[in-house]
C-alpha cells in the first residue's frame, strides 16, 4: 500500500486552464514537499510546507498543507506548456524517512 | 543546479560488467540517499547514509553496493546486474537525518543489456 496517494494520476489540459492536484495520506507528516520532474531528470524542489493550514504561493502555483498535516494540494492558475511534467509529493515521517507519492503526470497542450 | 551532481548521466552495461555511479553534494549536508525510479513505480528508497554511516538498507539485492567515503560523496557500485535493474538512479541529500527537505541530483540513467 502507498503511504501517499496522489490524484489524478494523469491530467491533460489546454494552456490557460486552472488545475489542482492532490496528495493524501492517513499519516501525519512533519513536513511535505512538492517536486516537479521532467523526463530523464531528477526531481526539482518546488516548495516545503511545515505548518498545518499553511499556504504558500510561488507565482502561479499555490500550495496548501492540510490542517491535520495529512494532505496537501497544488493549484496551478493559467497553466503554461512549461508546467508540463511529473509532480511528486513527499512527506517527511518518522525521523529519516521520506515517502513519495507515485506522482501526477501533467500535460499542458498549446 | 541543485548542488547535487551525479555522474555518469547515462550508463549502458552488460550483465557481467562492474561499474559505479558517483554522487557529490556541494551543500554541506550530512545525509545522503540513493533512490531508484522505474517506469510506473514510485521512487524507491535504496540506501541512507548519515555522517558516512549507513543507517538504512531497504532490502536491496547485494549486486548493489553503496559506499560513502565522506559526507560529500556517495557511490553505488554495480555488478552482475539484471535487465530489470534498468532505471533512473537518483542521489539526494538533506541537511541531516530528519531534515525537512531533500535535494536531488539529475540522476543516472542505467540500462542493463
mmCIF file of C-alpha atoms in Angstrom:
data_model
loop_
_atom_site.group_PDB
_atom_site.id
_atom_site.type_symbol
_atom_site.label_atom_id
_atom_site.label_comp_id
_atom_site.label_asym_id
_atom_site.label_seq_id
_atom_site.Cartn_x
_atom_site.Cartn_y
_atom_site.Cartn_z
ATOM 1 C CA UNK A 1 0.000 0.000 0.000
ATOM 2 C CA UNK A 2 1.081 3.501 -0.797
ATOM 3 C CA UNK A 3 1.543 5.846 2.152
ATOM 4 C CA UNK A 4 0.924 8.897 -0.025
ATOM 5 C CA UNK A 5 -1.762 8.805 -2.707
ATOM 6 C CA UNK A 6 -1.664 11.364 -5.472
ATOM 7 C CA UNK A 7 -4.563 12.206 -7.723
ATOM 8 C CA UNK A 8 -5.200 12.387 -10.516
ATOM 9 C CA UNK A 9 -2.506 10.128 -11.963
ATOM 10 C CA UNK A 10 -2.718 11.820 -15.356
ATOM 11 C CA UNK A 11 -4.006 15.228 -16.367
ATOM 12 C CA UNK A 12 -4.098 16.719 -19.842
ATOM 13 C CA UNK A 13 -5.328 20.291 -20.185
ATOM 14 C CA UNK A 14 -5.176 23.261 -22.526
ATOM 15 C CA UNK A 15 -2.872 26.181 -21.911
ATOM 16 C CA UNK A 16 -4.618 28.827 -19.803
ATOM 17 C CA UNK A 17 -6.736 26.409 -17.770
ATOM 18 C CA UNK A 18 -6.536 26.027 -13.996
ATOM 19 C CA UNK A 19 -5.892 22.728 -12.243
ATOM 20 C CA UNK A 20 -5.494 21.201 -8.806
ATOM 21 C CA UNK A 21 -3.613 18.048 -7.880
ATOM 22 C CA UNK A 22 -3.896 16.306 -4.548
ATOM 23 C CA UNK A 23 -1.671 14.403 -2.183
ATOM 24 C CA UNK A 24 -3.449 12.441 0.554
ATOM 25 C CA UNK A 25 -2.468 10.192 3.413
ATOM 26 C CA UNK A 26 -3.821 8.761 6.622
ATOM 27 C CA UNK A 27 -0.467 9.515 8.281
ATOM 28 C CA UNK A 28 0.715 12.754 9.797
ATOM 29 C CA UNK A 29 3.864 14.268 8.325
ATOM 30 C CA UNK A 30 6.271 16.698 9.927
ATOM 31 C CA UNK A 31 6.689 18.374 6.554
ATOM 32 C CA UNK A 32 5.651 17.876 2.982
ATOM 33 C CA UNK A 33 7.463 18.713 -0.209
ATOM 34 C CA UNK A 34 6.346 19.148 -3.805
ATOM 35 C CA UNK A 35 8.707 18.408 -6.665
ATOM 36 C CA UNK A 36 8.468 18.724 -10.437
ATOM 37 C CA UNK A 37 10.331 16.245 -12.575
ATOM 38 C CA UNK A 38 10.941 16.360 -16.313
ATOM 39 C CA UNK A 39 11.692 13.175 -18.296
ATOM 40 C CA UNK A 40 15.239 11.936 -17.725
ATOM 41 C CA UNK A 41 15.940 14.486 -14.993
ATOM 42 C CA UNK A 42 15.904 14.437 -11.218
ATOM 43 C CA UNK A 43 13.009 15.924 -9.241
ATOM 44 C CA UNK A 44 13.386 19.645 -8.582
ATOM 45 C CA UNK A 45 12.080 21.002 -5.308
ATOM 46 C CA UNK A 46 9.206 23.477 -5.632
ATOM 47 C CA UNK A 47 8.232 24.038 -2.008
ATOM 48 C CA UNK A 48 8.348 22.679 1.525
ATOM 49 C CA UNK A 49 5.351 23.173 3.820
ATOM 50 C CA UNK A 50 5.690 22.572 7.518
ATOM 51 C CA UNK A 51 2.760 24.081 9.425
ATOM 52 C CA UNK A 52 -0.768 22.673 9.307
ATOM 53 C CA UNK A 53 -3.005 25.000 7.288
ATOM 54 C CA UNK A 54 -0.026 26.683 5.667
ATOM 55 C CA UNK A 55 -0.490 28.207 2.226
ATOM 56 C CA UNK A 56 2.493 29.093 0.048
ATOM 57 C CA UNK A 57 2.442 30.843 -3.307
ATOM 58 C CA UNK A 58 5.078 30.564 -5.978
ATOM 59 C CA UNK A 59 3.994 32.765 -8.900
ATOM 60 C CA UNK A 60 1.065 30.843 -10.460
ATOM 61 C CA UNK A 61 1.429 27.881 -8.089
ATOM 62 C CA UNK A 62 -0.392 27.734 -4.746
ATOM 63 C CA UNK A 63 0.447 25.012 -2.243
ATOM 64 C CA UNK A 64 -1.654 24.154 0.772
ATOM 65 C CA UNK A 65 -0.866 21.862 3.686
ATOM 66 C CA UNK A 66 -3.903 20.392 5.399
ATOM 67 C CA UNK A 67 -4.731 21.452 8.954
ATOM 68 C CA UNK A 68 -4.005 17.943 10.235
ATOM 69 C CA UNK A 69 -0.767 17.711 8.190
ATOM 70 C CA UNK A 70 -2.024 14.602 6.384
ATOM 71 C CA UNK A 71 -2.718 16.036 2.966
ATOM 72 C CA UNK A 72 -1.732 18.752 0.556
ATOM 73 C CA UNK A 73 -2.841 20.310 -2.693
ATOM 74 C CA UNK A 74 -1.131 22.118 -5.529
ATOM 75 C CA UNK A 75 -3.162 24.562 -7.594
ATOM 76 C CA UNK A 76 -1.850 25.996 -10.850
ATOM 77 C CA UNK A 77 -3.503 29.067 -12.312
ATOM 78 C CA UNK A 78 -3.441 29.690 -16.075
ATOM 79 C CA UNK A 79 -1.263 26.683 -16.876
ATOM 80 C CA UNK A 80 1.520 27.074 -19.415
ATOM 81 C CA UNK A 81 3.221 24.452 -21.589
ATOM 82 C CA UNK A 82 6.318 24.853 -19.427
ATOM 83 C CA UNK A 83 4.340 23.446 -16.479
ATOM 84 C CA UNK A 84 4.292 20.036 -18.173
ATOM 85 C CA UNK A 85 5.974 17.373 -16.060
ATOM 86 C CA UNK A 86 5.582 14.860 -13.269
ATOM 87 C CA UNK A 87 4.527 16.410 -9.959
ATOM 88 C CA UNK A 88 5.620 14.460 -6.907
ATOM 89 C CA UNK A 89 4.721 14.994 -3.295
ATOM 90 C CA UNK A 90 6.901 13.654 -0.499
ATOM 91 C CA UNK A 91 6.210 13.526 3.207
ATOM 92 C CA UNK A 92 8.855 13.525 5.924
ATOM 93 C CA UNK A 93 7.886 10.988 8.541
ATOM 94 C CA UNK A 94 9.466 9.023 11.346
ATOM 95 C CA UNK A 95 12.873 10.648 11.521
ATOM 96 C CA UNK A 96 14.830 9.704 8.440
ATOM 97 C CA UNK A 97 12.089 8.572 6.090
ATOM 98 C CA UNK A 98 10.738 10.493 3.134
ATOM 99 C CA UNK A 99 7.753 8.847 1.498
ATOM 100 C CA UNK A 100 6.924 9.660 -2.101
ATOM 101 C CA UNK A 101 3.647 9.532 -3.942
ATOM 102 C CA UNK A 102 3.565 7.964 -7.398
ATOM 103 C CA UNK A 103 3.050 11.349 -8.986
ATOM 104 C CA UNK A 104 0.672 13.245 -11.224
ATOM 105 C CA UNK A 105 1.729 13.435 -14.849
ATOM 106 C CA UNK A 106 0.608 16.809 -16.218
ATOM 107 C CA UNK A 107 0.498 17.621 -19.911
ATOM 108 C CA UNK A 108 -0.337 21.187 -20.884
ATOM 109 C CA UNK A 109 -1.232 21.474 -24.564
ATOM 110 C CA UNK A 110 -0.637 24.684 -26.529
ATOM 111 C CA UNK B 1 21.773 23.421 -10.450
ATOM 112 C CA UNK B 2 20.647 21.747 -7.224
ATOM 113 C CA UNK B 3 24.052 21.324 -5.608
ATOM 114 C CA UNK B 4 23.946 17.545 -6.083
ATOM 115 C CA UNK B 5 25.936 16.250 -9.043
ATOM 116 C CA UNK B 6 25.691 12.752 -10.442
ATOM 117 C CA UNK B 7 27.971 11.014 -12.938
ATOM 118 C CA UNK B 8 27.636 9.456 -15.378
ATOM 119 C CA UNK B 9 24.293 10.745 -16.607
ATOM 120 C CA UNK B 10 23.854 7.720 -18.858
ATOM 121 C CA UNK B 11 25.335 4.249 -18.499
ATOM 122 C CA UNK B 12 24.867 1.102 -20.563
ATOM 123 C CA UNK B 13 26.356 -2.039 -19.097
ATOM 124 C CA UNK B 14 26.313 -5.751 -19.712
ATOM 125 C CA UNK B 15 25.141 -8.186 -17.082
ATOM 126 C CA UNK B 16 28.707 -9.296 -16.315
ATOM 127 C CA UNK B 17 30.176 -5.786 -16.042
ATOM 128 C CA UNK B 18 31.184 -3.877 -12.929
ATOM 129 C CA UNK B 19 30.542 -0.162 -12.890
ATOM 130 C CA UNK B 20 29.968 2.604 -10.367
ATOM 131 C CA UNK B 21 27.685 5.595 -10.083
ATOM 132 C CA UNK B 22 29.058 8.670 -8.366
ATOM 133 C CA UNK B 23 27.308 11.423 -6.443
ATOM 134 C CA UNK B 24 28.771 14.585 -4.986
ATOM 135 C CA UNK B 25 26.915 17.199 -2.985
ATOM 136 C CA UNK B 26 28.133 20.773 -2.505
ATOM 137 C CA UNK B 27 25.536 21.767 0.088
ATOM 138 C CA UNK B 28 27.346 20.852 3.298
ATOM 139 C CA UNK B 29 24.684 18.255 4.064
ATOM 140 C CA UNK B 30 25.216 15.316 6.388
ATOM 141 C CA UNK B 31 22.735 12.807 4.988
ATOM 142 C CA UNK B 32 22.789 11.225 1.546
ATOM 143 C CA UNK B 33 20.423 8.836 -0.204
ATOM 144 C CA UNK B 34 20.134 6.544 -3.207
ATOM 145 C CA UNK B 35 16.726 6.167 -4.825
ATOM 146 C CA UNK B 36 15.616 4.037 -7.752
ATOM 147 C CA UNK B 37 12.936 5.254 -10.142
ATOM 148 C CA UNK B 38 11.394 2.818 -12.619
ATOM 149 C CA UNK B 39 8.613 3.429 -15.074
ATOM 150 C CA UNK B 40 5.172 3.414 -13.453
ATOM 151 C CA UNK B 41 6.576 2.954 -9.936
ATOM 152 C CA UNK B 42 7.029 5.483 -7.151
ATOM 153 C CA UNK B 43 10.508 6.408 -6.044
ATOM 154 C CA UNK B 44 12.068 3.543 -4.094
ATOM 155 C CA UNK B 45 14.492 4.348 -1.295
ATOM 156 C CA UNK B 46 17.558 2.111 -1.506
ATOM 157 C CA UNK B 47 20.132 3.376 0.980
ATOM 158 C CA UNK B 48 20.507 6.139 3.547
ATOM 159 C CA UNK B 49 23.793 7.428 4.934
ATOM 160 C CA UNK B 50 24.266 9.832 7.788
ATOM 161 C CA UNK B 51 27.743 11.162 8.520
ATOM 162 C CA UNK B 52 29.221 8.412 6.341
ATOM 163 C CA UNK B 53 27.424 5.689 8.258
ATOM 164 C CA UNK B 54 24.773 3.559 6.593
ATOM 165 C CA UNK B 55 21.541 3.850 8.555
ATOM 166 C CA UNK B 56 19.144 2.162 6.195
ATOM 167 C CA UNK B 57 19.271 -0.608 3.633
ATOM 168 C CA UNK B 58 15.859 -1.292 2.204
ATOM 169 C CA UNK B 59 16.217 -4.959 1.273
ATOM 170 C CA UNK B 60 18.307 -4.088 -1.748
ATOM 171 C CA UNK B 61 19.978 -7.004 -3.577
ATOM 172 C CA UNK B 62 23.690 -7.403 -2.883
ATOM 173 C CA UNK B 63 24.528 -6.694 -6.528
ATOM 174 C CA UNK B 64 24.103 -3.035 -5.456
ATOM 175 C CA UNK B 65 26.832 -1.962 -3.065
ATOM 176 C CA UNK B 66 26.931 1.593 -1.678
ATOM 177 C CA UNK B 67 29.977 3.417 -0.398
ATOM 178 C CA UNK B 68 30.191 6.740 1.422
ATOM 179 C CA UNK B 69 33.849 7.750 1.910
ATOM 180 C CA UNK B 70 32.915 11.182 3.307
ATOM 181 C CA UNK B 71 29.810 13.275 3.823
ATOM 182 C CA UNK B 72 30.109 14.876 0.368
ATOM 183 C CA UNK B 73 30.482 11.760 -1.757
ATOM 184 C CA UNK B 74 28.348 8.704 -2.313
ATOM 185 C CA UNK B 75 28.924 5.819 -4.696
ATOM 186 C CA UNK B 76 26.774 2.975 -5.906
ATOM 187 C CA UNK B 77 28.841 0.038 -7.098
ATOM 188 C CA UNK B 78 27.080 -2.221 -9.582
ATOM 189 C CA UNK B 79 27.955 -5.793 -10.507
ATOM 190 C CA UNK B 80 26.177 -8.672 -12.244
ATOM 191 C CA UNK B 81 23.027 -6.632 -12.718
ATOM 192 C CA UNK B 82 19.853 -7.865 -14.369
ATOM 193 C CA UNK B 83 17.887 -6.168 -17.166
ATOM 194 C CA UNK B 84 15.116 -5.343 -14.654
ATOM 195 C CA UNK B 85 17.633 -3.160 -12.815
ATOM 196 C CA UNK B 86 17.467 -0.689 -15.709
ATOM 197 C CA UNK B 87 16.118 2.531 -14.207
ATOM 198 C CA UNK B 88 16.913 6.107 -13.242
ATOM 199 C CA UNK B 89 19.088 6.130 -10.133
ATOM 200 C CA UNK B 90 18.768 9.292 -8.120
ATOM 201 C CA UNK B 91 21.103 10.573 -5.460
ATOM 202 C CA UNK B 92 19.806 13.026 -2.888
ATOM 203 C CA UNK B 93 20.994 14.814 0.211
ATOM 204 C CA UNK B 94 19.497 16.561 3.201
ATOM 205 C CA UNK B 95 20.974 18.738 5.909
ATOM 206 C CA UNK B 96 20.589 15.965 8.452
ATOM 207 C CA UNK B 97 18.539 12.865 9.046
ATOM 208 C CA UNK B 98 15.040 14.024 9.750
ATOM 209 C CA UNK B 99 15.673 17.229 7.826
ATOM 210 C CA UNK B 100 12.664 18.807 6.222
ATOM 211 C CA UNK B 101 13.782 18.699 2.635
ATOM 212 C CA UNK B 102 15.862 16.514 0.385
ATOM 213 C CA UNK B 103 17.546 17.752 -2.766
ATOM 214 C CA UNK B 104 18.034 15.516 -5.772
ATOM 215 C CA UNK B 105 20.719 15.201 -8.392
ATOM 216 C CA UNK B 106 19.806 14.937 -12.055
ATOM 217 C CA UNK B 107 20.016 11.163 -11.983
ATOM 218 C CA UNK B 108 21.954 8.447 -13.754
ATOM 219 C CA UNK B 109 20.077 6.561 -16.444
ATOM 220 C CA UNK B 110 21.168 2.936 -16.274
ATOM 221 C CA UNK B 111 20.442 0.413 -18.997
ATOM 222 C CA UNK B 112 21.452 -3.210 -18.417
ATOM 223 C CA UNK B 113 21.747 -5.256 -21.607
#
